[in-house]
Tab-separated table of C-alpha atoms in Angstrom:
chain	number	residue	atom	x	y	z
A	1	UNK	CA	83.962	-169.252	-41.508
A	2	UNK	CA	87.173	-170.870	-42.332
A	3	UNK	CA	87.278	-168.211	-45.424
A	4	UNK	CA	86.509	-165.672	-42.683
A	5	UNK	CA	89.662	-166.083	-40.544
A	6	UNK	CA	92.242	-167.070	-43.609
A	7	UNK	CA	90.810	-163.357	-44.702
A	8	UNK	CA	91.784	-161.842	-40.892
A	9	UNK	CA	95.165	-164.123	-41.053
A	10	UNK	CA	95.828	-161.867	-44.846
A	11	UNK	CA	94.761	-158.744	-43.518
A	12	UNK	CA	96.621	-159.070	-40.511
A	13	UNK	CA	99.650	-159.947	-42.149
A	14	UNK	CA	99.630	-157.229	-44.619
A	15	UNK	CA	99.175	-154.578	-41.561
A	16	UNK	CA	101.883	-156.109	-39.892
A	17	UNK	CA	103.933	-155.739	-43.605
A	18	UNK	CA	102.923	-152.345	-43.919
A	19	UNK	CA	104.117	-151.599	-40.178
A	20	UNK	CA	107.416	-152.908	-40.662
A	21	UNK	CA	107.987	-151.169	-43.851
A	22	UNK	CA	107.262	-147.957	-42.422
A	23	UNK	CA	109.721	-148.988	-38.864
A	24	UNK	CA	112.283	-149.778	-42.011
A	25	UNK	CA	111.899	-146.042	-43.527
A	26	UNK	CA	111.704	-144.165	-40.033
A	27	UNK	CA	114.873	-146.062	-39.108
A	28	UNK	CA	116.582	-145.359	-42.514
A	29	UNK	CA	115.255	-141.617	-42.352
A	30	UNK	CA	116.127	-141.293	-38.413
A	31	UNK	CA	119.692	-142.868	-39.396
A	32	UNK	CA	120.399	-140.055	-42.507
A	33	UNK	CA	119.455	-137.030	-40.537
A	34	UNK	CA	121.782	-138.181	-37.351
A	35	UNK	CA	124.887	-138.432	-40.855
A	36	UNK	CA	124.003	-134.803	-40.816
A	37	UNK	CA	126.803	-132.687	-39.594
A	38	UNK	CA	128.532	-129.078	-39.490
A	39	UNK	CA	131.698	-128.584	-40.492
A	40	UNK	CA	133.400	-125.076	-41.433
A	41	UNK	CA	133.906	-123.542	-44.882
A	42	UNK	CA	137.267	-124.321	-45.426
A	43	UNK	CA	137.657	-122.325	-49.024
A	44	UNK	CA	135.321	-119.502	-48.537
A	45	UNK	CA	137.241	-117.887	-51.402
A	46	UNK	CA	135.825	-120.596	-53.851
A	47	UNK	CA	133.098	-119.209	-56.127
A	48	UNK	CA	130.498	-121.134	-58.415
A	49	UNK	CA	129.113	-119.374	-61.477
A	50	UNK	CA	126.700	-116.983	-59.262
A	51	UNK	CA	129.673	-116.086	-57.115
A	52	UNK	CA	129.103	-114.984	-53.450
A	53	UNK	CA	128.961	-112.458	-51.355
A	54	UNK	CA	129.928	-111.937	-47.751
A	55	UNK	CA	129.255	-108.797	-45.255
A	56	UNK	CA	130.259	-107.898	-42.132
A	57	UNK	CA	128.574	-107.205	-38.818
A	58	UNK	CA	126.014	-104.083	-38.626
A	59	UNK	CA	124.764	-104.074	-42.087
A	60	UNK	CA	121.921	-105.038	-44.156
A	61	UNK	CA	120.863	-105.084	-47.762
A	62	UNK	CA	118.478	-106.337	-50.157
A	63	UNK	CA	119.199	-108.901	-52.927
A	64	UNK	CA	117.172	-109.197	-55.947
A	65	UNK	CA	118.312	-111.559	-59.145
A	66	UNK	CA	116.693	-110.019	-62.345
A	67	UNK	CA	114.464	-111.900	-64.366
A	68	UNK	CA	113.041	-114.424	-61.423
A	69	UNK	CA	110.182	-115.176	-59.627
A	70	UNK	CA	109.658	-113.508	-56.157
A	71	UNK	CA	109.406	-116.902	-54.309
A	72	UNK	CA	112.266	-118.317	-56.523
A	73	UNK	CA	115.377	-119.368	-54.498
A	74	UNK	CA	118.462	-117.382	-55.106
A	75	UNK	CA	120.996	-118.971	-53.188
A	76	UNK	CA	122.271	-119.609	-49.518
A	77	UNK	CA	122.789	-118.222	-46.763
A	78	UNK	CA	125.453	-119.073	-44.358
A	79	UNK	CA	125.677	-117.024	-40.883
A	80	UNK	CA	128.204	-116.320	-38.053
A	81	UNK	CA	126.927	-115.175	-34.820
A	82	UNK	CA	123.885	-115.024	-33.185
A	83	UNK	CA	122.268	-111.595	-34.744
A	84	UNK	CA	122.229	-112.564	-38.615
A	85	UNK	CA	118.492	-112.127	-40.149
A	86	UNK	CA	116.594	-113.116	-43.072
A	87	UNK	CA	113.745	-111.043	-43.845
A	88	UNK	CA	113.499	-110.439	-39.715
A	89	UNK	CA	114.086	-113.986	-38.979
A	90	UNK	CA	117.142	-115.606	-37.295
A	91	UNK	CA	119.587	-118.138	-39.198
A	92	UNK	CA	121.882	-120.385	-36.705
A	93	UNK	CA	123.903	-122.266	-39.655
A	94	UNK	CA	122.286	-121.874	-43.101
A	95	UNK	CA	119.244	-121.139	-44.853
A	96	UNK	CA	118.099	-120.814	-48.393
A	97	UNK	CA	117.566	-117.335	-50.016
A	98	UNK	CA	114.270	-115.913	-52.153
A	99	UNK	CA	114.473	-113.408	-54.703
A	100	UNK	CA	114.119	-109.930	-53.351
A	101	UNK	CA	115.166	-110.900	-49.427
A	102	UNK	CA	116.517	-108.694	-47.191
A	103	UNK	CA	119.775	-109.865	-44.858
A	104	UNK	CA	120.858	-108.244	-42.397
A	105	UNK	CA	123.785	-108.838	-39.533
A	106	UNK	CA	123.917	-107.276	-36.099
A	107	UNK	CA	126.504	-107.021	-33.642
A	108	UNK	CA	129.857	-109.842	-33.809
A	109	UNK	CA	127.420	-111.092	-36.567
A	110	UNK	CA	128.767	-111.802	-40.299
A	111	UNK	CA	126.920	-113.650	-42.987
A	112	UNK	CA	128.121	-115.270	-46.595
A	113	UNK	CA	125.932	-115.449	-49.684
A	114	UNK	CA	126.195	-118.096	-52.106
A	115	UNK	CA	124.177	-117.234	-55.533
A	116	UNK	CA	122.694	-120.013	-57.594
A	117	UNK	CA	124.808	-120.583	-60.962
A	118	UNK	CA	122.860	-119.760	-63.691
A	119	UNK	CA	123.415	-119.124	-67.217
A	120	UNK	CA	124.951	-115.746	-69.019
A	121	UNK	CA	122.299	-114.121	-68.425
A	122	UNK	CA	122.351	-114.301	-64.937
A	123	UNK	CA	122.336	-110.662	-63.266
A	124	UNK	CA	122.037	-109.719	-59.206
A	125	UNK	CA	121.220	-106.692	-58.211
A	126	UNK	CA	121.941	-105.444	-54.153
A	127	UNK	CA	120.370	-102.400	-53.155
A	128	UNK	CA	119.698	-100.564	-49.483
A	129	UNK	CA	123.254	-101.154	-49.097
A	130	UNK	CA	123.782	-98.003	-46.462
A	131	UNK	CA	126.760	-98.915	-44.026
A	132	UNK	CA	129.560	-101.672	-43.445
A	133	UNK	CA	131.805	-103.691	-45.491
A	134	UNK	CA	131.254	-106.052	-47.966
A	135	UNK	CA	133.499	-108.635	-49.822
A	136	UNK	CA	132.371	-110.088	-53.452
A	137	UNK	CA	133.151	-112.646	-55.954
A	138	UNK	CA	130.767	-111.930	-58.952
A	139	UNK	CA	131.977	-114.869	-61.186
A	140	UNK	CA	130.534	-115.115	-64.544
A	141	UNK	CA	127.256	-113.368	-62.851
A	142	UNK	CA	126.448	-109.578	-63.960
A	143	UNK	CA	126.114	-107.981	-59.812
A	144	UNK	CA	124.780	-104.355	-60.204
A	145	UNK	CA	125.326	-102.648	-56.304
A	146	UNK	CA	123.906	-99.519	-55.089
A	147	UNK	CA	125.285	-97.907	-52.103
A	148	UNK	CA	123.866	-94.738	-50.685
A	149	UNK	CA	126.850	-92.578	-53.454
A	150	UNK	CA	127.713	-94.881	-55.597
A	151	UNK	CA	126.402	-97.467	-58.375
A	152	UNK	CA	128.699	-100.420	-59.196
A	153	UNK	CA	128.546	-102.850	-61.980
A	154	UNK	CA	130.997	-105.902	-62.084
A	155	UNK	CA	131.496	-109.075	-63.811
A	156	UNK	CA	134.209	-111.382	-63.873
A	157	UNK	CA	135.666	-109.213	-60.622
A	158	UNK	CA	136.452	-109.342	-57.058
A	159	UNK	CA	136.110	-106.546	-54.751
A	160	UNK	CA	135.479	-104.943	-51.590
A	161	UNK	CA	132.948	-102.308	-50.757
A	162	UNK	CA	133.333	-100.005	-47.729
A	163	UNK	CA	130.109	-97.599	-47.249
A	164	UNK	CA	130.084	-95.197	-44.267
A	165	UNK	CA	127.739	-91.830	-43.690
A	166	UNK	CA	130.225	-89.794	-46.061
A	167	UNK	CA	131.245	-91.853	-48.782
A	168	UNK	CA	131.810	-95.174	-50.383
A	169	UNK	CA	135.497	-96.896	-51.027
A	170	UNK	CA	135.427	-99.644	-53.509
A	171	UNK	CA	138.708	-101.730	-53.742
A	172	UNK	CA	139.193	-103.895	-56.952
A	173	UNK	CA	141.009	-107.311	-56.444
A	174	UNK	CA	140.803	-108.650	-59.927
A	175	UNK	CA	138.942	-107.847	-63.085
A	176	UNK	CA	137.589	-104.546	-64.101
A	177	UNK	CA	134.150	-102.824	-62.890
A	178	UNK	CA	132.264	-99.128	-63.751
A	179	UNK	CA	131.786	-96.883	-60.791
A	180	UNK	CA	129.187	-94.085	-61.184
A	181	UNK	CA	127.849	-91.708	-58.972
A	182	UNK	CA	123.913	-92.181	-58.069
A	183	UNK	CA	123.478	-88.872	-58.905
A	184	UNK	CA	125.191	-88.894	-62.418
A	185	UNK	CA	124.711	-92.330	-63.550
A	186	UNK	CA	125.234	-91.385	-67.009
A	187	UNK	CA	129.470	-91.069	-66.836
A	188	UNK	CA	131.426	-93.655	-65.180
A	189	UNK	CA	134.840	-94.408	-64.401
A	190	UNK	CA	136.652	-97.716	-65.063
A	191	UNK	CA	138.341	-99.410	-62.408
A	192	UNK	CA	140.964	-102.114	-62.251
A	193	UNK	CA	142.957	-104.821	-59.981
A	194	UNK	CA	144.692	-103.848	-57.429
A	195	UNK	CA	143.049	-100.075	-57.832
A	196	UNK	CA	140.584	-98.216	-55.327
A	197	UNK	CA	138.076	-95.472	-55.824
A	198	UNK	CA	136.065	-93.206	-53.053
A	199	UNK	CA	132.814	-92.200	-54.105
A	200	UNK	CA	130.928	-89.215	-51.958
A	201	UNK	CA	127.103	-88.049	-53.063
A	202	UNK	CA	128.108	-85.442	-55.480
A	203	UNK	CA	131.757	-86.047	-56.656
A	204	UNK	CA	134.221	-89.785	-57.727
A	205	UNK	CA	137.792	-89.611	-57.459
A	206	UNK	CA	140.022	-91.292	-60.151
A	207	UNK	CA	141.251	-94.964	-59.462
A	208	UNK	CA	144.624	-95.010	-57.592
A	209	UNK	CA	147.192	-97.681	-56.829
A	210	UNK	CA	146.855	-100.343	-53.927
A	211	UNK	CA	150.032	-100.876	-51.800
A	212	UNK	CA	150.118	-104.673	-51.198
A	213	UNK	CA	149.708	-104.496	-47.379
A	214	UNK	CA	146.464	-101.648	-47.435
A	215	UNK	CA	144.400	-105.037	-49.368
A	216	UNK	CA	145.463	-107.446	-46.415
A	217	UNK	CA	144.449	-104.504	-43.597
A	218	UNK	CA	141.408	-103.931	-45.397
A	219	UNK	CA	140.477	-107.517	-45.336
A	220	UNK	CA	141.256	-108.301	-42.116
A	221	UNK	CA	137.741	-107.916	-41.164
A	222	UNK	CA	136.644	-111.740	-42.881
A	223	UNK	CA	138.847	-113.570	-40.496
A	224	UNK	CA	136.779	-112.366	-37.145
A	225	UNK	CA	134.221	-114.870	-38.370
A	226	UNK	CA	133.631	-118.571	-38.686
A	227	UNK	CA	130.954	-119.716	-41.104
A	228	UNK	CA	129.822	-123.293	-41.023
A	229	UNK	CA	127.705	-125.510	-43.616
A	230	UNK	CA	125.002	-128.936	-43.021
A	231	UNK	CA	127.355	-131.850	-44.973
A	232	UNK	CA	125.944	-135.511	-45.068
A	233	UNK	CA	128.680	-138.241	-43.228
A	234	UNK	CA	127.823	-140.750	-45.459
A	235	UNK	CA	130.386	-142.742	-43.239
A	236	UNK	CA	127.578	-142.816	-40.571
A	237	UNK	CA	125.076	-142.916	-42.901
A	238	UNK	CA	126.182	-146.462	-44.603
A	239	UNK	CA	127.394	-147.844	-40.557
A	240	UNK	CA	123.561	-146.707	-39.633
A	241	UNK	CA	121.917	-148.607	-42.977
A	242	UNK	CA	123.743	-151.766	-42.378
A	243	UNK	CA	123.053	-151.727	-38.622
A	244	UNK	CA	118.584	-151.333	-39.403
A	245	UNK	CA	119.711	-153.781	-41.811
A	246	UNK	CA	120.990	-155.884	-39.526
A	247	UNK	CA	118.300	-155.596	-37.399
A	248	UNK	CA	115.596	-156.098	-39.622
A	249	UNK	CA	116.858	-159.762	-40.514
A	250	UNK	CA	117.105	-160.700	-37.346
A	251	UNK	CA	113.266	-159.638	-36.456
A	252	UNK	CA	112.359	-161.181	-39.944
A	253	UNK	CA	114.503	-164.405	-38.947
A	254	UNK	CA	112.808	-164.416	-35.712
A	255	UNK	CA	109.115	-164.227	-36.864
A	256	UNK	CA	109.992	-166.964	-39.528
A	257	UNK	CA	110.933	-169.532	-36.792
A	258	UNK	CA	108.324	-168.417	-34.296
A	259	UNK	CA	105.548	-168.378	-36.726
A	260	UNK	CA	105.976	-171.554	-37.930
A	261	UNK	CA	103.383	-173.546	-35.875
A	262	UNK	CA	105.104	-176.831	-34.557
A	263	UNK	CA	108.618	-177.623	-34.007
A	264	UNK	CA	110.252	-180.123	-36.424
A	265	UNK	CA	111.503	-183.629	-35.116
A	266	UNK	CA	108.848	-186.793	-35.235
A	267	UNK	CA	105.469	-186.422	-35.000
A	268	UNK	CA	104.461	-187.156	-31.172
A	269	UNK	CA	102.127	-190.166	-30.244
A	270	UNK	CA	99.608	-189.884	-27.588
């Protein structure tokens, strides 16, 4: 019998082990998601090795990266506004990308892609790119962009893409992309920083000059939106683990002293 309720005492003080271990962990997990906050993108013309890609409102296209899995994430997503989709689903702040998703951005609606970095290799392709205004940063990453007139390779460049019912502009910030027609992808035409290009369905023009303030109107667009990111406040996070730490010595303390049996002093006489 005696063996009987030292085995109950054990059990009981595993479970209660076992319970406070797991109070420890939701506390600890409770404390890491309330160090979660959002904060804007302060240098949204940083770029890693995938580069990035933002668009404005009213436009949609799909991204696939060559080579990957269907399921495979790409990169992330970043919206502004409330109409910014994700294969037909709303994102409030941020979401990760698949291969071969479609995004899309409605009305006072703008969204920013950041691409995974990769190796050499690595190659994005955007097509169903019909209408609105797009701003890229390919990096080191091969992006190959389809527009209802015009095909666009680039590496190693910046640029902005402008595609309307009649034609497609293309404005070169830095580096050097190939422009071809969809219709004659055969022949292209090299274009350069600080040069533009207009593309229609059956004809390209040659590259011309940029006048310093046409790049700044053009751009203008990027600054009617705020994008935001999820960062970890690992100020909060450390003030929240000392304070369950805190805690859970004093409830340890308190179950040491109270499960003690008898007080000390001298033994009482009857």
């Amino acid at each position: 019998m005696g063996s009987t309720k030292n085995k109950s005492f054990f059990c009981m003080r595993d479970e209660l082990s076992v319970n406070f271990h797991s109070w420890l962990l939701l506390m600890l997990a409770v404390w890491l998601l309330s160090g979660c906050k959002t904060v804007p993108i302060q240098d949204r013309n940083f770029a890693e090795n995938g580069g990035f890609w933002e668009q404005d409102e009213n436009m949609g296209f799909r991204l696939h990266r060559n080579a990957g899995a269907s399921g495979a994430v790409i990169g992330t997503l970043y919206a502004s506004g409330k109409n910014v989709l994700l294969n037909g689903d709303q994102v409030k702040v941020s979401a990760p990308v698949k291969n071969n998703s479609f995004v899309s951005s409605g009305m006072q609606s703008g969204a920013r892609i950041e691409f995974k970095a990769t190796d050499s290799t690595c190659s994005i392709r955007v097509d169903q790119f019909n209408s609105g205004k797009a701003y890229a940063d390919t990096s080191s990453c091969l992006h190959d962009i389809e527009t209802l007139h015009a095909r666009i390779q680039a590496r190693n460049a910046v640029l902005q893409i402008n595609v309307s019912q009649q034609q497609t502009d293309i404005m070169v910030l830095s580096g050097t992309i190939e422009v071809m027609t969809r219709e004659d992808t055969g022949q292209f035409v090299v274009v350069r920083a600080d040069q533009k290009i207009t593309v229609t369905p059956n004809t390209i023009d040659q590259p011309h000059a940029l006048a310093p303030d046409e790049i700044w109107q053009r751009m203008r667009w990027r600054e009617d939106f705020q994008l935001y990111k999820t960062v970890v406040d690992w100020r909060k996070v450390v003030a929240g683990a000392a304070i369950v730490a805190l805690v859970a010595v004093a409830i340890l303390f308190g179950k040491g002293r109270g499960g003690g049996g008898h007080g000390g002093g001298f033994p009482r006489h009857r």
